[in-house]
Short mmCIF file of C-alpha atoms in Angstrom, two decimals:
data_model
loop_
_atom_site.label_atom_id
_atom_site.label_comp_id
_atom_site.label_asym_id
_atom_site.label_seq_id
_atom_site.Cartn_x
_atom_site.Cartn_y
_atom_site.Cartn_z
CA UNK A 24 -4.12 -9.97 -23.06
CA UNK A 25 -0.48 -10.35 -24.05
CA UNK A 26 2.48 -8.88 -22.19
CA UNK A 27 3.19 -5.37 -23.50
CA UNK A 28 6.92 -5.93 -23.12
CA UNK A 29 7.54 -9.21 -24.98
CA UNK A 30 4.18 -9.63 -26.76
CA UNK A 31 4.58 -13.35 -26.25
CA UNK A 32 3.32 -14.49 -22.85
CA UNK A 33 -0.05 -13.71 -21.31
CA UNK A 34 0.13 -10.67 -19.03
CA UNK A 35 -0.41 -11.47 -15.37
CA UNK A 36 0.68 -8.29 -13.61
CA UNK A 37 -0.58 -4.73 -13.96
CA UNK A 38 2.46 -2.53 -13.35
CA UNK A 39 2.14 1.15 -12.48
CA UNK A 40 5.14 3.46 -12.33
CA UNK A 41 5.82 7.15 -12.27
CA UNK A 42 8.10 8.30 -15.09
CA UNK A 43 9.00 11.98 -15.35
CA UNK A 44 6.05 12.78 -13.14
CA UNK A 45 3.62 10.89 -15.37
CA UNK A 46 1.75 7.76 -14.40
CA UNK A 47 2.62 4.90 -16.77
CA UNK A 48 0.64 1.67 -16.70
CA UNK A 49 1.69 -1.58 -18.32
CA UNK A 50 0.44 -5.15 -18.39
CA UNK A 51 3.34 -7.56 -18.08
CA UNK A 52 4.07 -11.25 -17.77
CA UNK A 53 5.94 -12.49 -14.71
CA UNK A 54 9.08 -13.12 -16.75
CA UNK A 55 9.39 -9.56 -18.03
CA UNK A 56 8.57 -8.23 -14.61
CA UNK A 57 11.46 -10.23 -13.27
CA UNK A 58 13.87 -9.63 -16.15
CA UNK A 59 13.48 -5.87 -15.96
CA UNK A 60 13.89 -6.00 -12.20
CA UNK A 61 10.95 -3.71 -11.93
CA UNK A 62 10.21 -2.65 -8.41
CA UNK A 63 7.59 -4.95 -6.95
CA UNK A 64 6.38 -4.59 -3.39
CA UNK A 65 7.95 -7.96 -2.47
CA UNK A 66 11.31 -6.88 -3.84
CA UNK A 67 11.68 -4.61 -0.78
CA UNK A 68 13.42 -6.13 2.18
CA UNK A 69 11.50 -6.42 5.40
CA UNK A 70 13.81 -3.93 7.03
CA UNK A 71 13.14 -1.35 4.31
CA UNK A 72 9.47 -1.77 4.97
CA UNK A 73 9.99 -1.39 8.69
CA UNK A 74 12.04 1.74 8.20
CA UNK A 75 9.11 3.07 6.18
CA UNK A 76 6.77 2.27 9.03
CA UNK A 77 8.91 4.27 11.42
CA UNK A 78 8.79 7.43 9.39
CA UNK A 79 5.06 7.84 9.05
CA UNK A 80 4.68 9.66 12.40
CA UNK A 81 4.76 13.39 13.06
CA UNK A 82 8.03 15.20 12.42
CA UNK A 83 8.39 16.33 16.01
CA UNK A 84 7.88 12.79 17.33
CA UNK A 85 10.47 11.41 14.93
CA UNK A 86 12.90 14.10 16.11
CA UNK A 87 12.26 13.20 19.76
CA UNK A 88 12.67 9.49 19.10
CA UNK A 89 15.94 9.80 17.21
CA UNK A 90 17.65 11.12 20.35
CA UNK A 91 16.75 7.99 22.32
CA UNK A 92 19.32 5.41 23.34
CA UNK A 93 19.07 2.15 25.26
CA UNK A 94 21.25 2.43 28.38
CA UNK A 95 21.47 -1.35 28.79
CA UNK A 96 22.99 -2.30 25.42
CA UNK A 97 23.89 1.06 23.90
CA UNK A 98 21.68 0.73 20.82
CA UNK A 99 20.47 4.09 19.53
CA UNK A 100 17.01 4.59 18.08
CA UNK A 101 18.67 5.60 14.83
CA UNK A 102 20.44 2.22 14.65
CA UNK A 103 17.15 0.46 15.35
CA UNK A 104 15.49 2.52 12.64
CA UNK A 105 18.08 1.35 10.13
CA UNK A 106 18.27 -2.34 11.02
CA UNK A 107 14.69 -2.87 12.20
CA UNK A 108 16.08 -5.00 15.03
CA UNK A 109 16.13 -4.28 18.75
CA UNK A 110 19.29 -4.86 20.78
CA UNK A 111 18.00 -6.31 24.06
CA UNK A 112 14.89 -6.63 26.21
CA UNK A 113 15.51 -3.20 27.73
CA UNK A 114 15.34 -1.51 24.29
CA UNK A 115 11.58 -2.09 24.41
CA UNK A 116 11.50 0.10 27.53
CA UNK A 117 13.90 2.74 26.20
CA UNK A 118 12.02 3.08 22.89
CA UNK A 119 8.57 2.44 24.36
CA UNK A 120 6.94 5.62 23.12
CA UNK A 121 7.91 5.36 19.43
CA UNK A 122 7.40 1.57 19.51
CA UNK A 123 3.69 1.83 20.33
CA UNK A 124 2.65 3.12 16.88
CA UNK A 125 5.11 0.76 15.17
CA UNK A 126 3.73 -2.34 16.89
CA UNK A 127 0.25 -1.07 16.20
CA UNK A 128 0.98 -0.75 12.49
CA UNK A 129 2.50 -4.23 12.33
CA UNK A 130 0.01 -6.14 14.44
CA UNK A 131 -3.12 -3.98 14.59
CA UNK A 132 -3.16 -4.23 18.38
CA UNK A 133 -0.77 -3.75 21.23
CA UNK A 134 -2.00 -5.93 24.09
CA UNK A 135 -0.48 -9.39 24.41
CA UNK A 136 -3.12 -12.14 24.63
CA UNK A 137 -1.02 -15.29 24.64
CA UNK A 138 1.12 -17.40 26.92
CA UNK A 139 2.85 -15.92 29.92
CA UNK A 140 6.16 -17.32 31.23
CA UNK A 141 6.08 -18.90 34.68
CA UNK A 142 8.34 -16.24 36.21
CA UNK A 143 6.17 -13.40 34.92
CA UNK A 144 2.98 -15.20 35.89
CA UNK A 145 3.97 -15.22 39.56
CA UNK A 146 4.96 -11.59 39.35
CA UNK A 147 1.73 -10.57 37.63
CA UNK A 148 -0.28 -12.48 40.22
CA UNK A 149 1.62 -10.70 42.99
CA UNK A 150 0.93 -7.34 41.36
CA UNK A 151 -2.77 -8.16 41.21
CA UNK A 152 -2.73 -9.22 44.88
CA UNK A 153 -1.01 -5.99 45.92
CA UNK A 154 -3.53 -3.91 44.00
CA UNK A 155 -6.35 -5.77 45.71
CA UNK A 156 -4.85 -5.15 49.15
CA UNK A 157 -4.34 -1.48 48.33
CA UNK A 158 -7.99 -1.16 47.39
CA UNK A 159 -8.95 -2.78 50.69
CA UNK A 160 -6.56 -0.44 52.52
CA UNK A 161 -8.25 2.60 51.01
CA UNK A 162 -11.61 1.29 52.10
CA UNK A 163 -10.37 0.49 55.63
CA UNK A 164 -9.00 4.03 56.00
CA UNK A 165 -12.20 5.61 54.74
CA UNK A 166 -14.07 3.56 57.34
CA UNK A 167 -11.53 4.65 59.99
CA UNK A 168 -10.73 1.00 60.71
CA UNK A 169 -7.08 1.69 61.54
CA UNK A 170 -6.34 -1.71 63.05
CA UNK A 171 -7.26 -3.41 59.79
CA UNK A 172 -5.43 -0.75 57.81
CA UNK A 173 -2.21 -1.47 59.70
CA UNK A 174 -2.55 -5.18 59.00
CA UNK A 175 -3.15 -4.52 55.32
CA UNK A 176 -0.20 -2.14 55.12
CA UNK A 177 2.10 -4.82 56.57
CA UNK A 178 0.76 -7.39 54.15
CA UNK A 179 1.43 -5.05 51.21
CA UNK A 180 5.00 -4.43 52.43
CA UNK A 181 5.70 -8.16 52.67
CA UNK A 182 4.42 -8.73 49.15
CA UNK A 183 6.27 -5.78 47.68
CA UNK A 184 9.68 -6.72 49.09
CA UNK A 185 10.69 -9.56 46.72
CA UNK A 186 9.07 -7.82 43.79
CA UNK A 187 11.51 -4.90 43.81
CA UNK A 188 12.76 -5.87 40.34
CA UNK A 189 10.74 -5.75 37.21
CA UNK A 190 9.68 -8.64 35.03
CA UNK A 191 12.79 -10.17 33.62
CA UNK A 192 14.86 -9.49 36.69
CA UNK A 193 12.86 -11.86 38.85
CA UNK A 194 14.41 -15.17 39.89
CA UNK A 195 17.87 -13.68 39.40
CA UNK B 7 -10.68 -42.34 6.86
CA UNK B 8 -7.03 -43.16 6.22
CA UNK B 9 -4.25 -41.32 8.00
CA UNK B 10 -3.33 -39.54 4.78
CA UNK B 11 -6.88 -38.27 4.39
CA UNK B 12 -7.21 -37.21 8.02
CA UNK B 13 -4.04 -35.16 7.79
CA UNK B 14 -4.99 -33.81 4.32
CA UNK B 15 -1.64 -35.08 3.06
CA UNK B 16 -2.80 -34.89 -0.56
CA UNK B 17 -2.37 -31.11 -0.34
CA UNK B 18 -0.65 -30.31 2.94
CA UNK B 19 2.97 -31.50 2.98
CA UNK B 20 3.93 -30.40 6.48
CA UNK B 21 3.00 -28.22 9.46
CA UNK B 22 5.45 -26.09 11.41
CA UNK B 23 5.21 -23.99 14.54
CA UNK B 24 8.05 -21.87 15.84
CA UNK B 25 8.39 -19.82 19.00
CA UNK B 26 10.95 -17.02 19.40
CA UNK B 27 12.42 -16.63 22.89
CA UNK B 28 15.17 -14.47 24.39
CA UNK B 29 16.90 -14.43 27.74
CA UNK B 30 15.94 -11.29 29.64
CA UNK B 31 19.42 -10.35 30.79
CA UNK B 32 21.45 -10.70 27.59
CA UNK B 33 21.83 -8.65 24.42
CA UNK B 34 19.84 -10.09 21.50
CA UNK B 35 21.85 -12.02 18.83
CA UNK B 36 22.12 -9.23 16.21
CA UNK B 37 23.70 -7.06 18.92
CA UNK B 38 25.73 -9.53 21.01
CA UNK B 39 29.43 -10.39 21.13
CA UNK B 40 31.03 -13.84 20.84
CA UNK B 41 31.21 -14.33 24.60
CA UNK B 42 27.47 -13.78 25.00
CA UNK B 43 26.78 -16.10 22.08
CA UNK B 44 28.79 -18.82 23.85
CA UNK B 45 27.00 -18.20 27.10
CA UNK B 46 23.61 -18.63 25.42
CA UNK B 47 24.72 -22.06 24.19
CA UNK B 48 26.02 -22.93 27.67
CA UNK B 49 22.63 -22.03 29.18
CA UNK B 50 20.86 -24.26 26.70
CA UNK B 51 23.23 -27.09 27.60
CA UNK B 52 22.27 -26.68 31.26
CA UNK B 53 18.58 -26.49 30.37
CA UNK B 54 18.88 -29.78 28.46
CA UNK B 55 19.04 -31.51 31.83
CA UNK B 56 15.36 -30.57 32.25
CA UNK B 57 14.40 -31.99 28.85
CA UNK B 58 12.30 -35.18 28.88
CA UNK B 59 14.73 -38.11 28.64
CA UNK B 60 12.58 -40.12 26.22
CA UNK B 61 12.96 -37.42 23.56
CA UNK B 62 16.76 -37.91 23.46
CA UNK B 63 17.73 -34.32 22.69
CA UNK B 64 21.21 -33.70 21.20
CA UNK B 65 23.13 -30.44 20.82
CA UNK B 66 25.06 -29.94 17.57
CA UNK B 67 27.61 -27.12 17.39
CA UNK B 68 27.71 -25.18 14.12
CA UNK B 69 31.51 -24.92 14.30
CA UNK B 70 31.77 -28.71 14.19
CA UNK B 71 29.36 -29.27 11.31
CA UNK B 72 30.57 -29.99 7.79
CA UNK B 73 29.15 -27.97 4.90
CA UNK B 74 27.12 -31.01 3.85
CA UNK B 75 25.69 -31.41 7.37
CA UNK B 76 24.58 -27.77 7.38
CA UNK B 77 22.93 -28.19 3.99
CA UNK B 78 21.23 -31.36 5.28
CA UNK B 79 19.73 -29.57 8.29
CA UNK B 80 18.37 -26.91 5.95
CA UNK B 81 16.96 -29.45 3.49
CA UNK B 82 15.13 -31.11 6.37
CA UNK B 83 13.78 -27.70 7.42
CA UNK B 84 15.28 -28.05 10.89
CA UNK B 85 17.57 -25.04 10.51
CA UNK B 86 17.63 -21.80 8.53
CA UNK B 87 20.65 -20.47 6.57
CA UNK B 88 20.95 -17.60 9.09
CA UNK B 89 21.88 -20.01 11.89
CA UNK B 90 25.17 -20.82 10.18
CA UNK B 91 26.31 -17.19 10.04
CA UNK B 92 27.74 -17.53 13.54
CA UNK B 93 30.29 -20.24 14.45
CA UNK B 94 29.27 -20.09 18.15
CA UNK B 95 25.67 -21.03 17.27
CA UNK B 96 24.16 -24.46 17.87
CA UNK B 97 21.21 -26.61 16.91
CA UNK B 98 19.34 -28.86 19.33
CA UNK B 99 17.14 -31.64 17.95
CA UNK B 100 15.15 -34.50 19.41
CA UNK B 101 15.74 -38.03 18.20
CA UNK B 102 12.74 -38.22 15.87
CA UNK B 103 13.68 -34.83 14.39
CA UNK B 104 10.27 -33.31 15.01
CA UNK B 105 11.58 -30.62 17.37
CA UNK B 106 14.57 -28.38 16.76
CA UNK B 107 15.92 -25.42 18.70
CA UNK B 108 18.10 -22.96 16.86
CA UNK B 109 20.40 -21.26 19.34
CA UNK B 110 21.84 -17.80 18.50
CA UNK B 111 19.88 -17.23 15.30
CA UNK B 112 17.93 -13.92 15.13
CA UNK B 113 16.66 -14.61 18.66
CA UNK B 114 18.46 -16.51 21.42
CA UNK B 115 16.11 -19.44 20.93
CA UNK B 116 13.96 -20.40 17.98
CA UNK B 117 11.97 -23.41 19.10
CA UNK B 118 10.38 -25.26 16.21
CA UNK B 119 8.20 -28.32 15.81
CA UNK B 120 7.55 -29.85 12.38
CA UNK B 121 5.10 -32.65 11.55
CA UNK B 122 3.87 -34.19 8.29
CA UNK B 123 0.43 -33.24 6.94
CA UNK B 124 -1.94 -30.75 8.56
CA UNK B 125 -1.46 -30.97 12.31
CA UNK B 126 -0.66 -27.49 13.52
CA UNK B 127 -2.30 -28.02 16.90
CA UNK B 128 -0.08 -30.98 17.66
CA UNK B 129 3.01 -29.14 16.39
CA UNK B 130 2.13 -26.17 18.63
CA UNK B 131 1.79 -28.56 21.58
CA UNK B 132 5.27 -29.92 20.95
CA UNK B 133 6.82 -26.45 20.64
CA UNK B 134 5.10 -25.26 23.83
CA UNK B 135 6.31 -28.37 25.68
CA UNK B 136 9.90 -27.54 24.68
CA UNK B 137 9.34 -23.93 25.75
CA UNK B 138 8.24 -25.21 29.17
CA UNK B 139 11.40 -27.21 29.90
CA UNK B 140 13.67 -24.49 28.51
CA UNK B 141 11.94 -21.99 30.80
CA UNK B 142 12.58 -23.96 33.99
CA UNK B 143 16.10 -22.61 34.40
CA UNK B 144 15.60 -19.28 32.63
CA UNK B 145 13.81 -15.95 32.67
CA UNK B 146 12.67 -15.02 29.21
CA UNK B 147 12.36 -11.42 28.04
CA UNK B 148 8.68 -10.62 28.55
CA UNK B 149 6.49 -7.56 28.92
CA UNK B 150 2.99 -7.69 30.40
CA UNK B 151 1.63 -5.49 27.65
CA UNK B 152 3.72 -6.70 24.70
CA UNK B 153 4.33 -10.34 25.57
CA UNK B 154 7.57 -12.10 24.59
CA UNK B 155 10.19 -9.60 23.42
CA UNK B 156 12.05 -10.44 20.22
CA UNK B 157 14.81 -8.92 18.07
CA UNK B 158 12.37 -7.98 15.36
CA UNK B 159 9.13 -6.23 16.37
CA UNK B 160 7.27 -8.32 13.78
CA UNK B 161 7.61 -11.33 16.14
CA UNK B 162 6.78 -9.58 19.42
CA UNK B 163 3.89 -11.01 21.44
CA UNK B 164 3.53 -14.76 21.20
CA UNK B 165 6.74 -15.03 19.13
CA UNK B 166 4.76 -17.64 17.24
CA UNK B 167 4.80 -18.38 13.55
CA UNK B 168 2.46 -21.22 12.53
CA UNK B 169 2.90 -22.31 8.94
CA UNK B 170 2.01 -25.10 6.59
CA UNK B 171 3.56 -26.10 3.29
CA UNK B 172 0.89 -26.67 0.64
CA UNK B 173 1.13 -28.25 -2.80
CA UNK B 174 -1.16 -26.18 -5.04
CA UNK B 175 -0.50 -27.22 -8.66
CA UNK B 176 -4.08 -26.89 -9.90
CA UNK B 177 -4.55 -23.44 -8.38
CA UNK B 178 -1.22 -22.39 -9.92
CA UNK B 179 -2.06 -23.76 -13.41
CA UNK B 180 -5.36 -21.92 -13.38
CA UNK B 181 -3.60 -18.63 -12.48
CA UNK B 182 -5.40 -18.22 -9.18
CA UNK B 183 -2.37 -17.74 -6.96
CA UNK B 184 -2.42 -13.92 -7.03
CA UNK B 185 -6.09 -13.54 -6.04
CA UNK B 186 -5.49 -16.20 -3.39
CA UNK B 187 -2.58 -14.26 -1.89
CA UNK B 188 -4.78 -11.17 -1.72
CA UNK B 189 -7.68 -13.02 -0.15
CA UNK B 190 -5.54 -14.68 2.48
CA UNK B 191 -3.79 -11.43 3.43
CA UNK B 192 -7.16 -9.96 4.38
CA UNK B 193 -7.40 -12.37 7.30
CA UNK B 194 -3.94 -11.60 8.69
CA UNK B 195 -2.16 -14.48 6.96
CA UNK B 196 0.48 -14.60 4.22
CA UNK B 197 1.12 -16.96 1.32
CA UNK B 198 4.46 -17.14 -0.41
CA UNK B 199 6.34 -19.48 -2.72
CA UNK B 200 8.27 -21.96 -0.63
CA UNK B 201 11.26 -22.36 -2.91
CA UNK B 202 12.50 -19.78 -5.35
CA UNK B 203 12.36 -16.03 -5.06
CA UNK B 204 9.63 -13.44 -5.39
CA UNK B 205 6.53 -14.78 -7.06
CA UNK B 206 8.24 -17.90 -8.41
CA UNK B 207 7.31 -21.08 -6.55
CA UNK B 208 9.26 -24.17 -7.46
CA UNK B 209 7.22 -27.37 -7.39
CA UNK B 210 4.05 -25.31 -6.81
CA UNK B 211 4.81 -25.38 -3.09
CA UNK B 212 3.43 -22.50 -1.05
CA UNK B 213 3.75 -21.58 2.57
CA UNK B 214 0.77 -20.24 4.47
CA UNK B 215 1.53 -18.54 7.79
CA UNK B 216 0.25 -16.00 10.30
CA UNK B 217 1.50 -12.44 10.00
CA UNK B 218 0.31 -11.05 13.32
CA UNK B 219 1.93 -12.25 16.55
CA UNK B 220 0.73 -9.63 19.05
CA UNK B 221 -2.79 -9.44 20.46
CA UNK B 222 -3.80 -12.98 19.48
CA UNK B 223 -3.48 -16.11 21.57
CA UNK B 224 -1.47 -19.11 20.38
CA UNK B 225 -4.72 -21.07 19.98
CA UNK B 226 -6.24 -18.33 17.79
CA UNK B 227 -3.16 -18.19 15.58
CA UNK B 228 -3.09 -21.96 15.11
CA UNK B 229 -6.78 -22.26 14.37
CA UNK B 230 -6.80 -19.41 11.85
CA UNK B 231 -3.90 -20.91 9.86
CA UNK B 232 -5.40 -24.38 10.18
CA UNK B 233 -8.77 -23.16 8.89
CA UNK B 234 -7.19 -21.33 5.95
CA UNK B 235 -5.23 -24.47 5.00
CA UNK B 236 -8.35 -26.62 5.10
CA UNK B 237 -10.13 -24.14 2.85
CA UNK B 238 -7.21 -23.94 0.40
CA UNK B 239 -6.87 -27.73 0.31
CA UNK B 240 -10.53 -28.07 -0.60
CA UNK B 241 -10.19 -25.35 -3.26
CA UNK B 242 -7.16 -27.14 -4.72
CA UNK B 243 -9.04 -30.46 -4.92
CA UNK B 244 -12.04 -28.88 -6.64
CA UNK B 245 -9.81 -27.01 -9.10
CA UNK B 246 -7.84 -30.17 -9.90
CA UNK B 247 -11.06 -32.07 -10.56
CA UNK B 248 -12.44 -29.28 -12.75
CA UNK B 249 -9.21 -29.07 -14.78
CA UNK B 250 -9.20 -32.81 -15.18
CA UNK B 251 -12.74 -32.82 -16.52
CA UNK B 252 -12.40 -29.75 -18.75
CA UNK B 253 -9.12 -30.60 -20.45
CA UNK B 254 -8.74 -34.23 -19.63
CA UNK B 255 -6.62 -35.29 -22.61
CA UNK B 256 -4.18 -32.36 -22.48
CA UNK B 257 -4.05 -32.64 -18.73
CA UNK B 258 -3.42 -36.38 -18.64
CA UNK B 259 -0.79 -36.01 -21.34
CA UNK B 260 1.09 -33.44 -19.26
CA UNK B 261 1.06 -35.71 -16.22
CA UNK B 262 2.15 -38.83 -18.14
CA UNK B 263 4.94 -36.87 -19.84
CA UNK B 264 6.25 -35.77 -16.46
CA UNK B 265 6.04 -39.35 -15.21
CA UNK B 266 7.80 -40.55 -18.35
CA UNK B 267 10.67 -38.14 -17.79
CA UNK B 268 10.97 -38.89 -14.08
CA UNK B 269 11.11 -42.64 -14.68
CA UNK B 270 13.34 -42.58 -17.78
CA UNK B 271 15.60 -39.53 -17.83
CA UNK B 272 19.32 -39.98 -17.18
CA UNK B 273 20.04 -36.43 -15.98
CA UNK B 274 17.66 -34.32 -13.86
CA UNK B 275 18.71 -31.04 -12.21
CA UNK B 276 16.94 -29.80 -9.06
CA UNK B 277 14.80 -27.26 -10.85
CA UNK B 278 13.54 -29.72 -13.44
CA UNK B 279 12.96 -32.27 -10.72
CA UNK B 280 10.64 -29.94 -8.84
CA UNK B 281 8.59 -29.27 -11.99
CA UNK B 282 8.26 -32.98 -12.80
CA UNK B 283 7.66 -33.86 -9.17
CA UNK B 284 4.75 -31.42 -8.97
CA UNK B 285 2.98 -32.86 -12.05
CA UNK B 286 3.56 -36.45 -10.96
CA UNK B 287 2.27 -35.72 -7.46
CA UNK B 288 -0.87 -34.16 -8.93
CA UNK B 289 -1.27 -37.26 -11.14
CA UNK B 290 -1.05 -39.52 -8.10
CA UNK B 291 -3.63 -37.46 -6.21
CA UNK B 292 -6.04 -37.69 -9.15
CA UNK B 293 -5.56 -41.45 -9.41
CA UNK B 294 -4.04 -41.15 -12.87
CA UNK B 295 -0.60 -42.51 -11.94
CA UNK B 296 0.18 -45.77 -10.15
CA UNK B 297 2.76 -44.53 -7.59
CA UNK B 298 1.96 -43.79 -3.93
CA UNK B 299 1.86 -40.39 -2.27
CA UNK B 300 4.33 -41.46 0.42
CA UNK B 301 6.89 -42.52 -2.21
CA UNK B 302 6.75 -39.22 -4.09
CA UNK B 303 6.88 -37.19 -0.85
CA UNK B 304 9.92 -39.10 0.43
CA UNK B 305 11.53 -38.76 -2.99
CA UNK B 306 11.59 -34.97 -2.68
CA UNK B 307 13.76 -35.16 0.46
CA UNK B 308 15.92 -37.97 -0.93
CA UNK B 309 17.05 -36.13 -4.07
CA UNK B 310 18.00 -32.80 -2.48
CA UNK B 311 21.72 -32.02 -3.07
CA UNK B 312 23.02 -32.79 0.44
CA UNK B 313 21.00 -36.01 0.65
CA UNK B 314 22.56 -37.19 -2.63
CA UNK B 315 26.08 -36.32 -1.47
CA UNK B 316 25.50 -38.08 1.86
CA UNK B 317 24.35 -41.21 0.07
CA UNK B 318 27.29 -41.09 -2.37
CA UNK B 319 29.70 -40.63 0.51
CA UNK B 320 31.61 -37.94 -1.39
CA UNK B 321 31.18 -34.52 -2.95
CA UNK B 322 29.85 -34.73 -6.49
CA UNK B 323 30.01 -32.13 -9.28
CA UNK B 324 26.61 -30.85 -10.40
CA UNK B 325 26.34 -33.10 -13.46
CA UNK B 326 27.13 -36.19 -11.37
CA UNK B 327 24.49 -35.11 -8.86
CA UNK B 328 21.93 -34.73 -11.63
CA UNK B 329 22.78 -38.23 -12.81
CA UNK B 330 22.50 -39.64 -9.28
CA UNK B 331 19.15 -37.85 -8.91
CA UNK B 332 17.81 -39.39 -12.13
CA UNK B 333 19.08 -42.86 -11.08
CA UNK B 334 17.40 -42.54 -7.71
CA UNK B 335 14.09 -41.41 -9.23
CA UNK B 336 14.04 -44.37 -11.59
CA UNK B 337 14.78 -46.98 -8.94
CA UNK B 338 12.45 -45.41 -6.38
CA UNK B 339 9.46 -45.19 -8.75
CA UNK B 340 10.13 -48.61 -10.31
CA UNK B 341 9.47 -50.29 -6.97
CA UNK B 342 5.77 -49.48 -7.04
#
């Protein structure tokens, strides 16, 4: 089939547009598609697409999110919505709630499964250790083994002390 | 099996892996002031002391680069145009130019390893090794649930983009690029023209890369891109063979004409070069033309604008560049 625009080159793209509320379909060659600057999906910038992703939630949620602001760098959610870029590591915390569906739409999942930096690895290990001790503490108390419980409580306190900061603030 | 065959160099030009990293306690580049930008570079300078000595890493400041140098880094795929938006930014490279670290681009650090042919696993290993020494003196922005935190949420997680540059002339001639793009996107990967805009791909060069960075391990990302490239390379070979058999005279004529122009023309602009280069490269792969694959692959780098200017030792107007390009093509292909 030939391009319906130039009637010269073979048509390679099926182009659908809405004109005056009517669906218009055309078969075009790449050249005419380009020359007419017809809107192709890849003509959108990534940020436009991201902005689109942000808006597909419920109205109330969007309203709630647009009032958010990152205290660390001052970036507002509205600014993020426009640029598609976060301002600092803390923004991920400040915008956590609206970011969950966004990350989900981009990646399909929201649980990291890759490498972990050394600093965070130690911290995560410590967290796991504390949780384990806490479980043991619960058990010791339920068995009325108060001597062991006291030992466990001290051990938990020692572990918790250097971990006062969150990931990212460690080693500082 | 020769090295070229093992690395699938007939179809796969190069493999790249990049990791995005940010310091936890500083504003990200799109949101930071000049002072912070300078401090990021200072931190990298300190971290360089932990880099393996045998790699001979060097830090190049954007402010001290000439326009030709900047162009050269881009032509060699070691830096992106965005890096040069900020005079405080810097580029770190190892001696063999297989690893580069863009400092103050979209993220504080963009660690990248690039190798010829299909060797994404090895490239990933090199990038991860650089990540390890950079991490020694730093705390990177990281979240237990979301992984490495980046300026753009499309990079969050591993911060990893694994990509390969593929030469797909036969698939392009037979109009199979569009269905291929659709097929590949179904497995979480993307294909796009490497040079040129939109759907146009100069030299029939396409880049295949992962789209998803969160929820997949680095190994999974690398192996899925690697597997897709293998599959595409095989498809390209079969298509080239089929075209060759079905329209052998027309096909051979096209290839010899391109070779004729590349070895005889007196003026060749970059766009024409890429078209001729693609046909000649296909001709070499099919055993129609006498030149070697290594020669034609090197030629592409050697006739890029900045490479020509570097060789000439002075800025040249476009027409002079096109003449120098044609001269270089003739002498380079005459040697074989």
